[in-house]
Coordinates of N, CA, C and O in Angstrom, one line a residue:
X2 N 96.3 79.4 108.2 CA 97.5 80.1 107.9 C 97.9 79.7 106.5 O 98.6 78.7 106.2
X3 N 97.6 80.4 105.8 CA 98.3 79.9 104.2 C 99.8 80.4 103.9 O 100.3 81.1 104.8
X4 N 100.5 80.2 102.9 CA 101.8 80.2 102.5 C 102.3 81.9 101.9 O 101.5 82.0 100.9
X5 N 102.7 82.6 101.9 CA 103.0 83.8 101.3 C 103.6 83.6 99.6 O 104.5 82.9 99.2
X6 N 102.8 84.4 98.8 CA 103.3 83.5 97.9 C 103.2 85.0 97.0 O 102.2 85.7 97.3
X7 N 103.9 85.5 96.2 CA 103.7 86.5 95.5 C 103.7 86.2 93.8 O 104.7 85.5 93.3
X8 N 102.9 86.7 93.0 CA 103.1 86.4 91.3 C 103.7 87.4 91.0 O 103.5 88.5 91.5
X9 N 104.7 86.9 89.7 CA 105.9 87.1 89.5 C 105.8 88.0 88.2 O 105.4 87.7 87.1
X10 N 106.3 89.3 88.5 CA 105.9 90.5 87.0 C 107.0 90.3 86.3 O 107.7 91.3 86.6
X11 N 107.6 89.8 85.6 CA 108.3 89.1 84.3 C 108.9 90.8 84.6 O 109.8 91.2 85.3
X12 N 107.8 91.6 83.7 CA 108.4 92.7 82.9 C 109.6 94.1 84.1 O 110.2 95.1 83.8
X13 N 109.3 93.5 85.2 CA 109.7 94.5 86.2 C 110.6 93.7 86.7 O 111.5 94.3 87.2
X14 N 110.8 92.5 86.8 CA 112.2 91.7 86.9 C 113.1 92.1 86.1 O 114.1 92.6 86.6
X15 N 112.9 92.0 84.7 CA 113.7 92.4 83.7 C 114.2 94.0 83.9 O 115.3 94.4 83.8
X16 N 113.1 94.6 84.2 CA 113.9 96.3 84.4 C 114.2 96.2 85.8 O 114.8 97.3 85.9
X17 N 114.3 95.7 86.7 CA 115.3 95.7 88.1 C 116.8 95.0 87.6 O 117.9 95.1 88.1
X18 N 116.6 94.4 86.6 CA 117.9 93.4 85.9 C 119.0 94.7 85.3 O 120.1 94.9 85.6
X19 N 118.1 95.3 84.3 CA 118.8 96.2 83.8 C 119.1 97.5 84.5 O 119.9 98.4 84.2
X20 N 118.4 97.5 85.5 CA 118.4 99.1 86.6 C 120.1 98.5 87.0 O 120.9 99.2 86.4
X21 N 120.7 97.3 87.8 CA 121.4 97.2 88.2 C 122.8 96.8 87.5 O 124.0 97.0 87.9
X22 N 122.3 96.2 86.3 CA 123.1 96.0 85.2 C 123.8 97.5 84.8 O 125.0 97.6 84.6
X23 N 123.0 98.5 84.6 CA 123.0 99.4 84.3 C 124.1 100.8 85.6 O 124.8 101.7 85.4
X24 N 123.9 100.3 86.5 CA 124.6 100.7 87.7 C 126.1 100.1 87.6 O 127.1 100.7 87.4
X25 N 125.9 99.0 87.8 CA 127.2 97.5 87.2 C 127.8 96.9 86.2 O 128.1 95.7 86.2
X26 N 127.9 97.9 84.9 CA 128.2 97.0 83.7 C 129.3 96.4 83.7 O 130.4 96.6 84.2
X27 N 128.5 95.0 82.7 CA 129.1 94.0 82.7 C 129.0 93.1 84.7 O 130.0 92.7 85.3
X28 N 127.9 93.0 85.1 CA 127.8 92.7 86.6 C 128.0 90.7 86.1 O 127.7 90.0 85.1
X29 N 128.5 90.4 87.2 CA 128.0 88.9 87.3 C 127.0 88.4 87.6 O 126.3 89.2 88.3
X30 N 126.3 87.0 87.1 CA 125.1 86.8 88.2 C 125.1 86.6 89.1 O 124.1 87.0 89.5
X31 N 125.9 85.9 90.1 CA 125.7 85.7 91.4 C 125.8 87.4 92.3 O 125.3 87.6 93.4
X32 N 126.6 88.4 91.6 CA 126.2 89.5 92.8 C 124.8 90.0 92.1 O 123.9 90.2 93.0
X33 N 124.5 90.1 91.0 CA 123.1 90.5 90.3 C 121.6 89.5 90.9 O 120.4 89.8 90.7
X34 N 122.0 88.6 91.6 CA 121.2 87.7 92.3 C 120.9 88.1 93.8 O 119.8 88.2 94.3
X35 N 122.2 88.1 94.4 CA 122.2 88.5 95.4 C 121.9 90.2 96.0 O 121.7 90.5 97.1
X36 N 122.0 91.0 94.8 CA 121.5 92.7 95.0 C 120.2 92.1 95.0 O 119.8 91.9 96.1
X37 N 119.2 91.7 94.0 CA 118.2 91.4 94.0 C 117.3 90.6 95.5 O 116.3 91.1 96.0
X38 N 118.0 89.4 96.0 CA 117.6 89.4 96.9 C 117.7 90.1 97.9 O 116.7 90.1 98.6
X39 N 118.6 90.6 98.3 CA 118.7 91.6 99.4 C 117.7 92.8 99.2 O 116.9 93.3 100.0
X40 N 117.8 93.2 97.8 CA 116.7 94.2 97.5 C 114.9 94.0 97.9 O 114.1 94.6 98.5
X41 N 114.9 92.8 97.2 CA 113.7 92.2 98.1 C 113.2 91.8 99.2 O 112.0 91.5 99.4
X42 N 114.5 91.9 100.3 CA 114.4 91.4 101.4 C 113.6 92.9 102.0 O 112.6 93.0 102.7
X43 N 114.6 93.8 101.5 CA 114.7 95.0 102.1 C 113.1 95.8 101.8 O 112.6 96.6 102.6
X44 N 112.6 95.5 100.6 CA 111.7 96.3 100.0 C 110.2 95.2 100.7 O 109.0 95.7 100.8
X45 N 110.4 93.9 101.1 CA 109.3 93.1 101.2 C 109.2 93.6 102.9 O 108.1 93.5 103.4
X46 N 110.0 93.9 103.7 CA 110.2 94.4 105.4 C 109.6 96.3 105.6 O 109.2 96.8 106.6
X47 N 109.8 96.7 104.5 CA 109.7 98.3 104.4 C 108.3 98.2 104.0 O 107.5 98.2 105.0
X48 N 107.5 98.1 102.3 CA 106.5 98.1 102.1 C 105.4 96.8 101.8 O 104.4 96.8 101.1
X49 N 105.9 95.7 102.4 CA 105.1 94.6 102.3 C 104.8 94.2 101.0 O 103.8 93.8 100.5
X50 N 105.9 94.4 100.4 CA 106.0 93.4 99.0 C 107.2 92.9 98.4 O 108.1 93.5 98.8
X51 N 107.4 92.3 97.9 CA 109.1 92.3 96.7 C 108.8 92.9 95.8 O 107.7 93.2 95.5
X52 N 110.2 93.2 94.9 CA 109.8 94.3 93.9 C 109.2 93.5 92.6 O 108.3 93.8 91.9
X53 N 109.9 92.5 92.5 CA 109.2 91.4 91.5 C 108.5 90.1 91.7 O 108.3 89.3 90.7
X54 N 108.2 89.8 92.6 CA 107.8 88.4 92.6 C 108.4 87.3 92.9 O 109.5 87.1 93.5
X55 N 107.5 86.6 92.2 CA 108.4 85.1 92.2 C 108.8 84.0 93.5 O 108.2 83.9 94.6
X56 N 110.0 83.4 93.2 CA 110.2 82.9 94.6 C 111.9 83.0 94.4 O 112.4 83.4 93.4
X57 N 112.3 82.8 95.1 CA 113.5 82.1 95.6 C 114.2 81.2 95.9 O 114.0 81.2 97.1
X58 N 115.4 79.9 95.5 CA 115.7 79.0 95.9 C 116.9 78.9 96.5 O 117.7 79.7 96.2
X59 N 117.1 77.8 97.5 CA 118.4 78.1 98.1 C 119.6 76.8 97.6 O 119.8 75.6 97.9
X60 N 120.2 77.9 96.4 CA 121.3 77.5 96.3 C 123.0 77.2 97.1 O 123.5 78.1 97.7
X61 N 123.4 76.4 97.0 CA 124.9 76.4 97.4 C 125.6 77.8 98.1 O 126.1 78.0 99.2
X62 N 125.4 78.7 96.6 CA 126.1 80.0 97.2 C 125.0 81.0 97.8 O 125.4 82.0 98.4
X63 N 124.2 80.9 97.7 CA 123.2 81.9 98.4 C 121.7 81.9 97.6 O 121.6 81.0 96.8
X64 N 120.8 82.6 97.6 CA 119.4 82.7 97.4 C 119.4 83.1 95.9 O 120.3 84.0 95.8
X65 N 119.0 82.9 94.8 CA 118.6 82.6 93.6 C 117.2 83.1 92.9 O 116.2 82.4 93.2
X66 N 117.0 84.0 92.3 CA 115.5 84.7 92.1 C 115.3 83.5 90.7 O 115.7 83.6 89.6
X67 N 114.4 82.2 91.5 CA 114.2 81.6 90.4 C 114.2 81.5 88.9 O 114.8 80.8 88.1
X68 N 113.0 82.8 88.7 CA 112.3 83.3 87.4 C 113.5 83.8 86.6 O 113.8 83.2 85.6
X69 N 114.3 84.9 87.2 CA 115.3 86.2 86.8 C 116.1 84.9 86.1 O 116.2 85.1 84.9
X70 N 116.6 83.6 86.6 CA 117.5 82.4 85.9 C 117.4 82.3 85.0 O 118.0 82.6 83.9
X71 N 116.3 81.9 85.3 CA 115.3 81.4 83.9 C 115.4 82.3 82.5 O 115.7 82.0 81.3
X72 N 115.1 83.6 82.9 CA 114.5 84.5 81.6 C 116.6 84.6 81.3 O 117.1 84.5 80.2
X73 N 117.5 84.8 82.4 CA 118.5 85.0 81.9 C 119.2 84.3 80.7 O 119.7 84.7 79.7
X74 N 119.0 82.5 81.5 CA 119.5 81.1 81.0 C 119.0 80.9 79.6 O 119.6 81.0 78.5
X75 N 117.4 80.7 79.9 CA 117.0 80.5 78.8 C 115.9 81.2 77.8 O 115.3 80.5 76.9
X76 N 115.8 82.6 77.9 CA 115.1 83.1 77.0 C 115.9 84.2 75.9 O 115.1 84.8 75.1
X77 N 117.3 84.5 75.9 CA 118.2 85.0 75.3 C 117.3 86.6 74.6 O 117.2 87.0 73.4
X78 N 116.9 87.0 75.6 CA 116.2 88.7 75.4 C 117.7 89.6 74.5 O 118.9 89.4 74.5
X79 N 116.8 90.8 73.9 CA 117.2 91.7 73.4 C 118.1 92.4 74.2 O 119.2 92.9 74.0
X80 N 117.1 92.5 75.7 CA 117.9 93.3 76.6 C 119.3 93.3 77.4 O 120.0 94.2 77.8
X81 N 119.5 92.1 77.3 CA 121.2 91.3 77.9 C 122.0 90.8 77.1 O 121.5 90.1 76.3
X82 N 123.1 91.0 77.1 CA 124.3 90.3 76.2 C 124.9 89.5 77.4 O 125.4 90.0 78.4
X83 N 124.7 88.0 77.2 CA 125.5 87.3 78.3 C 126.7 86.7 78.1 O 126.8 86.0 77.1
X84 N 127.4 86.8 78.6 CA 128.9 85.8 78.7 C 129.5 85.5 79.6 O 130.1 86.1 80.4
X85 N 129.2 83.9 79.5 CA 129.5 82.7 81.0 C 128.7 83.2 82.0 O 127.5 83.0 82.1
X86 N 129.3 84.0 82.8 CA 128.8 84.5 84.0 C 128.7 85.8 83.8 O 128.6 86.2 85.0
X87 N 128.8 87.0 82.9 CA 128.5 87.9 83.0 C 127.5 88.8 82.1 O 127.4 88.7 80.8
X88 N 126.8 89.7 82.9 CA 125.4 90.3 81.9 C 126.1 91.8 81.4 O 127.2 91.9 82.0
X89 N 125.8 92.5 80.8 CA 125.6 93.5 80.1 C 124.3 93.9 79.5 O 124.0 93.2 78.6
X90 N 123.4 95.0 79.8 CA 122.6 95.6 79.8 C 122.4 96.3 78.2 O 123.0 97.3 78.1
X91 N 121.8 95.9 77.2 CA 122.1 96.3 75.9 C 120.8 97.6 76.0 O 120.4 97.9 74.9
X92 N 120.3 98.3 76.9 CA 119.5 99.2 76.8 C 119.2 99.7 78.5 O 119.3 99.0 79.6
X93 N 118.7 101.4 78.3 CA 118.4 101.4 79.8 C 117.2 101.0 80.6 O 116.3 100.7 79.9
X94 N 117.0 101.1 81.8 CA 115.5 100.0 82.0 C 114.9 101.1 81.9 O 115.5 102.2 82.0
X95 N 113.3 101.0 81.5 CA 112.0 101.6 81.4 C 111.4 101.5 83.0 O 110.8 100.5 83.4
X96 N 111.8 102.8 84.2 CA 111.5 103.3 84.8 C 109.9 103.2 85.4 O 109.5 103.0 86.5
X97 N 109.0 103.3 83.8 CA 107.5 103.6 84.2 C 107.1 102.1 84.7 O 105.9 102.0 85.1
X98 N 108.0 101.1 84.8 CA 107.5 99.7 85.5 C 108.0 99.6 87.1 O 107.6 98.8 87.8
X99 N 108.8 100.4 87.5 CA 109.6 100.5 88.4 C 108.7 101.5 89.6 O 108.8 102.7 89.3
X100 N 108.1 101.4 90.4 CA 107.3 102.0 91.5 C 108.9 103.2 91.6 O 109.8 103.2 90.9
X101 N 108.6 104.3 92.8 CA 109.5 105.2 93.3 C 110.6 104.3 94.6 O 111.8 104.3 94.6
X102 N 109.6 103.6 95.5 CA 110.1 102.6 96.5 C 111.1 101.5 95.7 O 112.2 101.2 96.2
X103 N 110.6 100.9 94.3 CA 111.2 99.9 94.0 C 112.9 100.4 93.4 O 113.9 99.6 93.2
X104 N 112.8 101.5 93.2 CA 114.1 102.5 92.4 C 114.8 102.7 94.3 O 115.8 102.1 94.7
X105 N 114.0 103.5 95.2 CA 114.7 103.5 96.4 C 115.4 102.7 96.5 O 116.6 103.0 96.2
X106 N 114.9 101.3 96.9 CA 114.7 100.3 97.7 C 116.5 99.3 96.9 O 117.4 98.6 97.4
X107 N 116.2 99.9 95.2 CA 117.0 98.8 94.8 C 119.0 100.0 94.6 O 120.2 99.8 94.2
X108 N 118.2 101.1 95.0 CA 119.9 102.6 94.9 C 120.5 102.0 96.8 O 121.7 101.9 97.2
X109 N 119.5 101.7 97.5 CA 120.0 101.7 99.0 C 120.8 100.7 98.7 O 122.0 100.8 98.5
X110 N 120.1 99.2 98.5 CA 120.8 98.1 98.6 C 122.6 98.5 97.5 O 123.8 98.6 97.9
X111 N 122.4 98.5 96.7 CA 123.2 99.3 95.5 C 124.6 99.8 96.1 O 125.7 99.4 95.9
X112 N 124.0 101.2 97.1 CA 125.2 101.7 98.0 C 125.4 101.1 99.1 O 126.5 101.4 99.6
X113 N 124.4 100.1 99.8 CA 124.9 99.8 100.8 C 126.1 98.6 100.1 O 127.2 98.5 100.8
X114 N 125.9 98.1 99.3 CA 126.5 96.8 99.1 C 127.3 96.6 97.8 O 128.2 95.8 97.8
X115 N 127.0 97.4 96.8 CA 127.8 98.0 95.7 C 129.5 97.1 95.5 O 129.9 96.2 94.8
X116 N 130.2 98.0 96.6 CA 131.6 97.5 96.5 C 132.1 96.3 96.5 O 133.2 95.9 96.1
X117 N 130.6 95.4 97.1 CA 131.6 93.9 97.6 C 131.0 93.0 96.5 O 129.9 93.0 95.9
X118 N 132.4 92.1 96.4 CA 132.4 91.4 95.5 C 131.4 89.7 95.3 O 130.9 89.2 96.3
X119 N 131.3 89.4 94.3 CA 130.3 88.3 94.7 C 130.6 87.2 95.9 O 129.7 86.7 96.5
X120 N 131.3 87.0 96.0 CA 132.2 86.1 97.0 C 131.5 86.9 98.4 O 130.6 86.5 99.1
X121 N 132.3 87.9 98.5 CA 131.6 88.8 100.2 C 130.0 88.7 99.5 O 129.4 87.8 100.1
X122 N 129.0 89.1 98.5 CA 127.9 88.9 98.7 C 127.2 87.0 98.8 O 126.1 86.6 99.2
X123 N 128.0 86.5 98.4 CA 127.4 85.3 98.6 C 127.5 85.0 100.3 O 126.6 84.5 100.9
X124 N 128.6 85.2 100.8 CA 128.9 84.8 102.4 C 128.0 85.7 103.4 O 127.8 85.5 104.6
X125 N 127.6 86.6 102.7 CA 126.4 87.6 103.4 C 125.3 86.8 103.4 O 124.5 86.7 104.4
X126 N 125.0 86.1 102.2 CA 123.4 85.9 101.9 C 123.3 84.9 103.1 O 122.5 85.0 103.9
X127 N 124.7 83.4 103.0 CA 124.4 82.8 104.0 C 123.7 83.2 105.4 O 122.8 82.7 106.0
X128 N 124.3 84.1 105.7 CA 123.9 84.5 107.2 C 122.4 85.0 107.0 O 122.0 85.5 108.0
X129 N 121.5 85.0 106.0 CA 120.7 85.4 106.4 C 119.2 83.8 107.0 O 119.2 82.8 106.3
X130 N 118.7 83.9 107.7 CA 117.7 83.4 108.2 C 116.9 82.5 107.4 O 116.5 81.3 107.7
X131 N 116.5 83.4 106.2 CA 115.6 82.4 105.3 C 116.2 81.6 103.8 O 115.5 81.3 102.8
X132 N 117.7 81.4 104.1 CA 118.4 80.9 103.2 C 119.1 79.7 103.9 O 119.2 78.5 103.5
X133 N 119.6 80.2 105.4 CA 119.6 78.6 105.9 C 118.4 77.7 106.5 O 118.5 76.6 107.0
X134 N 117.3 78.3 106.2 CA 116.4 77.3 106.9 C 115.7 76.7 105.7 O 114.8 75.8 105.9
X135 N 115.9 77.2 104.4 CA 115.5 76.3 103.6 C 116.6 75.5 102.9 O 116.2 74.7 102.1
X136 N 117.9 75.7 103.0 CA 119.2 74.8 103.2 C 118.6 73.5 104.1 O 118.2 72.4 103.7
X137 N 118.7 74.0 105.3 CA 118.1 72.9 106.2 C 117.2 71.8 105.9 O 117.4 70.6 106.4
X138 N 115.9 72.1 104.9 CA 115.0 71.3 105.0 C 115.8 69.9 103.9 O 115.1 68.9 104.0
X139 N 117.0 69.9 103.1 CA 117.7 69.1 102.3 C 118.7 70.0 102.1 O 118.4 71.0 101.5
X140 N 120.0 69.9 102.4 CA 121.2 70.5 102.0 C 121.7 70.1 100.3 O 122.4 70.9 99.6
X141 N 121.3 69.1 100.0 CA 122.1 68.4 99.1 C 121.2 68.6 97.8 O 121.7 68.6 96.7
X142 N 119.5 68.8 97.9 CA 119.1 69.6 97.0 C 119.1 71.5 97.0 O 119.2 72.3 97.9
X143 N 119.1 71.8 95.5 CA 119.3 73.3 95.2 C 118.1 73.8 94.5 O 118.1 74.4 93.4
X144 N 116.7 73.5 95.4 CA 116.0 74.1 95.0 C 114.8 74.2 95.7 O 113.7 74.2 95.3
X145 N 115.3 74.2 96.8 CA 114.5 73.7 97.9 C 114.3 75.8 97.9 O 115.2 76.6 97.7
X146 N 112.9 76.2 98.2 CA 112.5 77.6 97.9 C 112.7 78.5 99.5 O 112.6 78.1 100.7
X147 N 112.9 79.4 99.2 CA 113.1 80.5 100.5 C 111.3 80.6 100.6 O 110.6 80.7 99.6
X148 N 110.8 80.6 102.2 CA 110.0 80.6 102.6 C 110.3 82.1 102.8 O 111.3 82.5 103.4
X149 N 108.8 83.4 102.0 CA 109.0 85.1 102.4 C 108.4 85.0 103.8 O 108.2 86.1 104.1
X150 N 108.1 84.3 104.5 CA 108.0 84.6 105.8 C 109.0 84.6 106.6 O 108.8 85.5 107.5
X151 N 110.2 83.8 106.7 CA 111.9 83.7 107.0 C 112.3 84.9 106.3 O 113.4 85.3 106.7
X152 N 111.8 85.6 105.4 CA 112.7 87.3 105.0 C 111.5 88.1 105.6 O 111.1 88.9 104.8
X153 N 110.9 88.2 106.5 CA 110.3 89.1 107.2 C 110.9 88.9 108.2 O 111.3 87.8 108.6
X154 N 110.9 90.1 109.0 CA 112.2 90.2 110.7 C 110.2 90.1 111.5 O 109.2 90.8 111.3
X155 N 110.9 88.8 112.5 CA 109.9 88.3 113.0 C 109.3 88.8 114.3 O 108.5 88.2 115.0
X156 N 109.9 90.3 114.6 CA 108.9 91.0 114.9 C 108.0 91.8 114.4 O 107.5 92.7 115.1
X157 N 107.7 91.8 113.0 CA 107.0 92.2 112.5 C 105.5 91.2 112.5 O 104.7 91.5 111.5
X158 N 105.2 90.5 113.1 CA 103.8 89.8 113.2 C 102.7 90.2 112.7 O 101.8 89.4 112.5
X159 N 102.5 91.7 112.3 CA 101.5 91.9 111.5 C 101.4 92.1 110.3 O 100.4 92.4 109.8
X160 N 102.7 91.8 109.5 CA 103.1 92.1 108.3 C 103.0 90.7 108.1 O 102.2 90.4 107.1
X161 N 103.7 89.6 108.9 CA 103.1 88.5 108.4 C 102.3 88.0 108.0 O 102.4 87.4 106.9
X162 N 100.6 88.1 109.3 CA 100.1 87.9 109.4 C 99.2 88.2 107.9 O 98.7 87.4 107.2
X163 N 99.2 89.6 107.8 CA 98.8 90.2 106.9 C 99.2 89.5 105.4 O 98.4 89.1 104.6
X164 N 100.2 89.6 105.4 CA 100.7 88.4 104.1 C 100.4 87.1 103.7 O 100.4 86.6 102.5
X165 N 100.0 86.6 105.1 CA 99.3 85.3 105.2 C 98.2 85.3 104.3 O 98.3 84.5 103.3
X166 N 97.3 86.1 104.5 CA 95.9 85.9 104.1 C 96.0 87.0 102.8 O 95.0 87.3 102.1
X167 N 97.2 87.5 102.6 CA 96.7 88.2 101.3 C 97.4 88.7 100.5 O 97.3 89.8 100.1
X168 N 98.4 88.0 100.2 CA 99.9 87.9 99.4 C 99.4 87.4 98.0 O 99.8 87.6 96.9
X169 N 98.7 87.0 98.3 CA 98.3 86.2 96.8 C 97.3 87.4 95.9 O 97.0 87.2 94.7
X170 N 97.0 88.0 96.4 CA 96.2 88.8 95.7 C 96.6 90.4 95.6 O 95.7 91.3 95.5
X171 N 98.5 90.7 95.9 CA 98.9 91.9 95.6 C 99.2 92.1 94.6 O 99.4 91.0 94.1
X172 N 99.5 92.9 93.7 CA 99.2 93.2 92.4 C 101.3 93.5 92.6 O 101.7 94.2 93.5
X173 N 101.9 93.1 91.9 CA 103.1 94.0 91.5 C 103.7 94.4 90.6 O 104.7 95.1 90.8

């Protein structure tokens, strides 16, 4: 049984950043974090992938798309104007990186969850399955990673399974 592990497409992180940014201007990170993982959750249970990769850690307030930090924090792109906690999208995303499911997957989450404020989306994330159990493994570290087999609904066993042996070699 090996680990589910997916590689992480930079450039399609960045246009799901601006897809939502672009829905949300001026969005914060922590709800821009939390659409994203929900979007993932939702998109990795429907077509057996995330839309970008990567992993996830479990932060204090909820699940964290490692990478998306990173390029936000520290690579100061063309494409974001940041301040403190808020993004602004300086262009619209480039679509042709964006699958049809990945645009679905990220308008559902969008309307389902749209209204609520970061605060109601962080108190959501808690409740989900694969954010307290990698809480659990150390509460007091924040970086302890979401296991994508805890964001698959565990009657799905063949989606698992399937992931098991071959997550590492899906192209996204």
């Amino acid at each position: 049984m090996s680990k589910i592990e997916f590689k992480f497409n930079k450039q399609k992180a960045i246009e799901a950043v601006l897809y939502l940014a672009n829905k949300r201007p001026s969005i914060d990170k922590m709800s821009l974090y939390k659409f994203l993982f929900f979007a993932d959750n939702e998109h990795l249970n429907k077509y057996g992938r995330p839309i970008f990769g990567g992993y996830y850690v479990a932060m204090p307030r909820g699940p964290v798309p490692s990478q998306v930090k990173n390029i936000l924090e520290k690579e100061n792109l063309p494409e974001f104007q940041i301040d403190d906690y808020m993004i602004t999208a300086t262009r619209k995303p480039n679509l042709e990186f964006l699958s049809q499911s990945d645009i679905e997957v990220l308008d559902l989450i969008y309307g389902r969850l749209g209204n609520m404020t970061a605060r109601e989306l962080s108190n959501l994330s808690h409740e989900h399955i694969a954010w307290k159990k990698a809480r659990e493994i150390n509460i007091w570290r924040n970086n302890n990673k979401l296991d994508y087999k805890n964001m698959i609904d565990p009657c799905n066993e063949d989606l698992i399974e399937d992931l098991e042996e071959n997550s590492k070699y899906i192209v996204i």
